[in-house]
C-alpha cells in the first residue's frame, strides 16, 4: 500500500480495515449532514476510486428526497495498529 509518500507492505486484512474505517467515517458524516437516520432514506452511496498515496476517501450519499452530501474520511495510518 502506498500511504502518502511511503510504501507499506501490509496484510490484506490491515488494508481492508483502514479502508473500512475511512469509508464508515465518511459515510456517517454524509448521512449526518443529510439528517438521514434510516436505511430506507438512502437512495445511493458512491465512493471515489482511491488513488496511490491517498490518505483520505470521499463518499457521496444521495437521499430518497434527492438531496446529496459528500464527506471525507481519513484513512488511518495502518502502521499505528
Backbone as a printed PyTorch tensor [residue, N CA C, xyz], in Angstrom:
tensor([[[  0.8530,  -1.1670,   0.0000],
         [  0.0000,   0.0000,   0.0000],
         [  0.8990,   1.2300,   0.0000]],

        [[  0.6090,   2.1770,  -0.8710],
         [  1.2980,   3.4620,  -0.8570],
         [  0.4460,   4.4090,  -0.0270]],

        [[  0.9900,   4.8430,   1.0930],
         [  0.2860,   5.7200,   2.0220],
         [  1.0680,   7.0230,   2.1030]],

        [[  0.5060,   8.0930,   1.5470],
         [  1.2640,   9.3350,   1.4400],
         [  2.4140,   9.1070,   0.4910]],

        [[  3.6270,   9.2960,   0.9570],
         [  4.7990,   9.0610,   0.1160],
         [  5.6060,   7.8430,   0.5720]],

        [[  4.9490,   6.9600,   1.3710],
         [  5.6280,   5.7990,   1.9260],
         [  4.9890,   4.5110,   1.4070]],

        [[  5.8160,   3.5930,   0.9640],
         [  5.3310,   2.2830,   0.5420],
         [  5.3160,   1.3650,   1.7640]],

        [[  4.1480,   0.7910,   2.0400],
         [  3.9970,  -0.0910,   3.1890],
         [  3.6430,  -1.4940,   2.7230]],

        [[  4.3070,  -2.4840,   3.2640],
         [  3.9790,  -3.8730,   2.9780],
         [  3.0610,  -4.3450,   4.1000]],

        [[  1.7810,  -4.5550,   3.7500],
         [  0.7690,  -4.8670,   4.7510],
         [ -0.0490,  -6.0780,   4.3330]],

        [[ -0.6670,  -6.6840,   5.3190],
         [ -1.5860,  -7.7760,   5.0130],
         [ -2.8670,  -7.1900,   4.4160]],

        [[ -3.5620,  -8.0140,   3.6800],
         [ -4.8350,  -7.5800,   3.0880],
         [ -5.8140,  -7.1490,   4.1780]],

        [[ -5.7850,  -7.8330,   5.2970],
         [ -6.6930,  -7.5130,   6.4020],
         [ -6.4460,  -6.1050,   6.9410]],

        [[ -5.1690,  -5.7010,   7.0570],
         [ -4.8560,  -4.3500,   7.5550],
         [ -5.3130,  -3.2770,   6.5770]],

        [[ -5.1000,  -3.5230,   5.2780],
         [ -5.5400,  -2.5600,   4.2670],
         [ -7.0620,  -2.4610,   4.2810]],

        [[ -7.7360,  -3.6030,   4.3370],
         [ -9.2020,  -3.6110,   4.3850],
         [ -9.7210,  -2.8490,   5.5970]],

        [[ -9.1130,  -3.0610,   6.7510],
         [ -9.5550,  -2.3920,   7.9780],
         [ -9.3790,  -0.8780,   7.8730]],

        [[ -8.2640,  -0.4340,   7.3080],
         [ -8.0220,   1.0050,   7.1640],
         [ -9.0300,   1.6370,   6.2030]],

        [[ -9.2930,   0.9690,   5.0800],
         [-10.2430,   1.4990,   4.1000],
         [-11.6660,   1.4790,   4.6640]],

        [[-11.9990,   0.4460,   5.4030],
         [-13.3270,   0.3430,   6.0100],
         [-13.5450,   1.4840,   7.0040]],

        [[-12.5340,   1.7820,   7.8090],
         [-12.6480,   2.8650,   8.7860],
         [-12.8900,   4.2020,   8.0910]],

        [[-12.1660,   4.4590,   7.0090],
         [-12.3380,   5.7090,   6.2640],
         [-13.7140,   5.7750,   5.6230]],

        [[-14.1600,   4.6680,   5.0200],
         [-15.4710,   4.6300,   4.3690],
         [-16.5860,   4.8620,   5.3820]],

        [[-16.5090,   4.2040,   6.5240],
         [-17.5430,   4.3670,   7.5490],
         [-17.5780,   5.7830,   8.1020]],

        [[-16.4130,   6.3770,   8.3320],
         [-16.3720,   7.7490,   8.8470],
         [-16.9820,   8.7230,   7.8440]],

        [[-16.6210,   8.5840,   6.5800],
         [-17.1490,   9.4880,   5.5500],
         [-18.6500,   9.2760,   5.3500]],

        [[-19.0780,   8.0370,   5.3100],
         [-20.4980,   7.7440,   5.1240],
         [-21.3220,   8.2850,   6.2820]],

        [[-20.8740,   8.0550,   7.4940],
         [-21.6010,   8.5530,   8.6630],
         [-21.6890,  10.0760,   8.6700]],

        [[-20.6160,  10.7480,   8.2760],
         [-20.6340,  12.2110,   8.2300],
         [-21.6200,  12.7100,   7.1800]],

        [[-21.6310,  12.0830,   6.0110],
         [-22.5640,  12.4950,   4.9560],
         [-24.0130,  12.2310,   5.3840]],

        [[-24.2650,  11.0940,   5.9980],
         [-25.6130,  10.7910,   6.4870],
         [-26.0660,  11.8180,   7.5100]],

        [[-25.1610,  12.2050,   8.3940],
         [-25.4820,  13.1890,   9.4180],
         [-25.7990,  14.5480,   8.7810]],

        [[-25.0260,  14.9480,   7.7650],
         [-25.2950,  16.2170,   7.0840],
         [-26.6860,  16.2410,   6.4660]],

        [[-27.1240,  15.0880,   5.9810],
         [-28.4360,  14.9980,   5.3440],
         [-29.5630,  14.7440,   6.3410]],

        [[-29.2110,  14.4520,   7.5670],
         [-30.2220,  14.1470,   8.5770],
         [-30.8600,  12.7810,   8.3760]],

        [[-30.1490,  11.8890,   7.7100],
         [-30.6650,  10.5480,   7.4510],
         [-30.3780,   9.6480,   8.6470]],

        [[-31.4400,   9.0020,   9.1200],
         [-31.2920,   8.1100,  10.2690],
         [-31.7340,   6.6830,   9.9770]],

        [[-32.4030,   6.4640,   8.8400],
         [-32.9100,   5.1400,   8.4850],
         [-32.4280,   4.7400,   7.0960]],

        [[-32.1880,   3.4540,   6.9080],
         [-31.6790,   2.9330,   5.6340],
         [-32.6080,   3.2520,   4.4590]],

        [[-33.9120,   3.2040,   4.6680],
         [-34.8510,   3.4440,   3.5710],
         [-34.7620,   4.8770,   3.0320]],

        [[-34.1230,   5.7860,   3.7660],
         [-33.9700,   7.1670,   3.3260],
         [-32.7890,   7.3420,   2.3660]],

        [[-31.9880,   6.2940,   2.1770],
         [-30.7940,   6.3590,   1.3250],
         [-31.1300,   5.8130,  -0.0600]],

        [[-30.8810,   6.6280,  -1.0690],
         [-31.0580,   6.2060,  -2.4520],
         [-29.7810,   5.5760,  -3.0000]],

        [[-28.6290,   6.1990,  -2.6990],
         [-27.3720,   5.7450,  -3.2840],
         [-26.1940,   6.1940,  -2.4330]],

        [[-25.1660,   5.3630,  -2.3800],
         [-23.8920,   5.7150,  -1.7470],
         [-22.8060,   5.4520,  -2.7730]],

        [[-21.9890,   6.4610,  -3.0360],
         [-20.9260,   6.3450,  -4.0310],
         [-19.5960,   6.7370,  -3.3890]],

        [[-18.5660,   6.0010,  -3.7350],
         [-17.2340,   6.2600,  -3.1890],
         [-16.2800,   6.5430,  -4.3340]],

        [[-15.4850,   7.5920,  -4.2190],
         [-14.4690,   7.8690,  -5.2260],
         [-13.4550,   6.7270,  -5.2590]],

        [[-12.9150,   6.4630,  -6.4220],
         [-11.8750,   5.4520,  -6.5500],
         [-10.6010,   5.9630,  -5.8990]],

        [[-10.0570,   5.2160,  -4.9470],
         [ -8.8270,   5.6640,  -4.2910],
         [ -7.6570,   5.6970,  -5.2830]],

        [[ -6.7520,   6.6330,  -5.0780],
         [ -5.5510,   6.7030,  -5.9090],
         [ -4.3280,   6.4010,  -5.0510]],

        [[ -3.2260,   6.1190,  -5.7070],
         [ -1.9970,   5.7870,  -4.9850],
         [ -1.5830,   6.9220,  -4.0620]],

        [[ -1.2450,   6.5880,  -2.8490],
         [ -0.7650,   7.5600,  -1.8840],
         [ -1.8530,   8.3280,  -1.1730]],

        [[ -3.0920,   8.1140,  -1.5450],
         [ -4.1930,   8.8610,  -0.9500],
         [ -4.3090,   8.5400,   0.5350]],

        [[ -4.6100,   9.5510,   1.3320],
         [ -4.7520,   9.3670,   2.7720],
         [ -6.1700,   9.6710,   3.2380]],

        [[ -7.0890,   9.8420,   2.2920],
         [ -8.4900,  10.0890,   2.6230],
         [ -9.3630,   9.4310,   1.5600]],

        [[-10.6360,   9.2880,   1.8780],
         [-11.5960,   8.6830,   0.9670],
         [-12.8440,   9.5640,   0.9630]],

        [[-13.3610,   9.9030,  -0.2240],
         [-14.5660,  10.7310,  -0.3080],
         [-15.7590,   9.8560,  -0.6700]],

        [[-16.8480,  10.0520,   0.0670],
         [-18.0890,   9.3180,  -0.1380],
         [-19.2050,  10.3260,  -0.3710]],

        [[-20.0780,  10.0340,  -1.3340],
         [-21.2450,  10.8670,  -1.6060],
         [-22.4930,  10.0350,  -1.3520]],

        [[-23.4020,  10.5930,  -0.5690],
         [-24.6580,   9.9300,  -0.2480],
         [-25.7930,  10.7440,  -0.8490]],

        [[-26.7350,  10.0550,  -1.5070],
         [-27.9180,  10.7100,  -2.0540],
         [-29.1340,  10.1150,  -1.3580]],

        [[-29.9630,  10.9950,  -0.8310],
         [-31.1700,  10.5500,  -0.1530],
         [-32.3170,  10.3490,  -1.1150]],

        [[-33.3620,   9.7010,  -0.6440],
         [-34.5380,   9.4570,  -1.4730],
         [-35.2540,  10.7570,  -1.8200]],

        [[-34.9640,  11.8360,  -1.0920],
         [-35.5660,  13.1340,  -1.3810],
         [-34.7670,  13.9180,  -2.4260]],

        [[-33.6940,  13.3230,  -2.9580],
         [-32.8960,  13.9650,  -3.9990],
         [-31.7170,  14.7750,  -3.4930]],

        [[-31.6730,  15.0560,  -2.2100],
         [-30.5350,  15.7960,  -1.6620],
         [-29.3240,  14.8870,  -1.5970]],

        [[-28.1310,  15.4970,  -1.6960],
         [-26.9180,  14.7090,  -1.5640],
         [-25.8750,  15.4920,  -0.7840]],

        [[-24.9590,  14.7490,  -0.1930],
         [-23.8640,  15.3390,   0.5720],
         [-22.6340,  14.4710,   0.3880]],

        [[-21.4800,  15.1160,   0.3600],
         [-20.1950,  14.4180,   0.2930],
         [-19.4090,  14.7060,   1.5520]],

        [[-18.6580,  13.7150,   1.9710],
         [-17.7930,  13.8720,   3.1410],
         [-16.5470,  13.0310,   2.9250]],

        [[-15.4960,  13.3820,   3.6500],
         [-14.2670,  12.5980,   3.5530],
         [-13.9920,  11.8990,   4.8780]],

        [[-13.3560,  10.7490,   4.7620],
         [-12.8970,  10.0100,   5.9290],
         [-11.4050,   9.8000,   5.7700]],

        [[-10.6720,  10.1060,   6.7820],
         [ -9.2280,   9.9120,   6.7300],
         [ -8.9100,   8.4240,   6.8320]],

        [[ -8.0150,   7.9760,   5.9690],
         [ -7.5400,   6.5950,   6.0280],
         [ -6.5070,   6.5490,   7.1570]],

        [[ -6.7940,   5.8020,   8.2220],
         [ -5.8320,   5.7820,   9.3360],
         [ -4.5160,   5.1440,   8.8950]],

        [[ -3.4430,   5.6430,   9.4460],
         [ -2.1290,   5.0910,   9.1340],
         [ -2.0910,   3.6470,   9.6380]],

        [[ -2.0120,   2.6820,   8.7270],
         [ -2.0710,   1.2820,   9.1650],
         [ -0.8890,   0.8470,  10.0130]],

        [[  0.1880,   1.6170,  10.0370],
         [  1.3270,   1.2630,  10.8970],
         [  1.0110,   1.4740,  12.3570]],

        [[  0.0070,   2.2840,  12.6560],
         [ -0.3360,   2.6020,  14.0410],
         [ -1.1530,   1.5000,  14.7110]],

        [[ -1.5960,   0.5220,  13.9560],
         [ -2.4640,  -0.5090,  14.5280],
         [ -1.7960,  -1.8400,  14.5080]]])
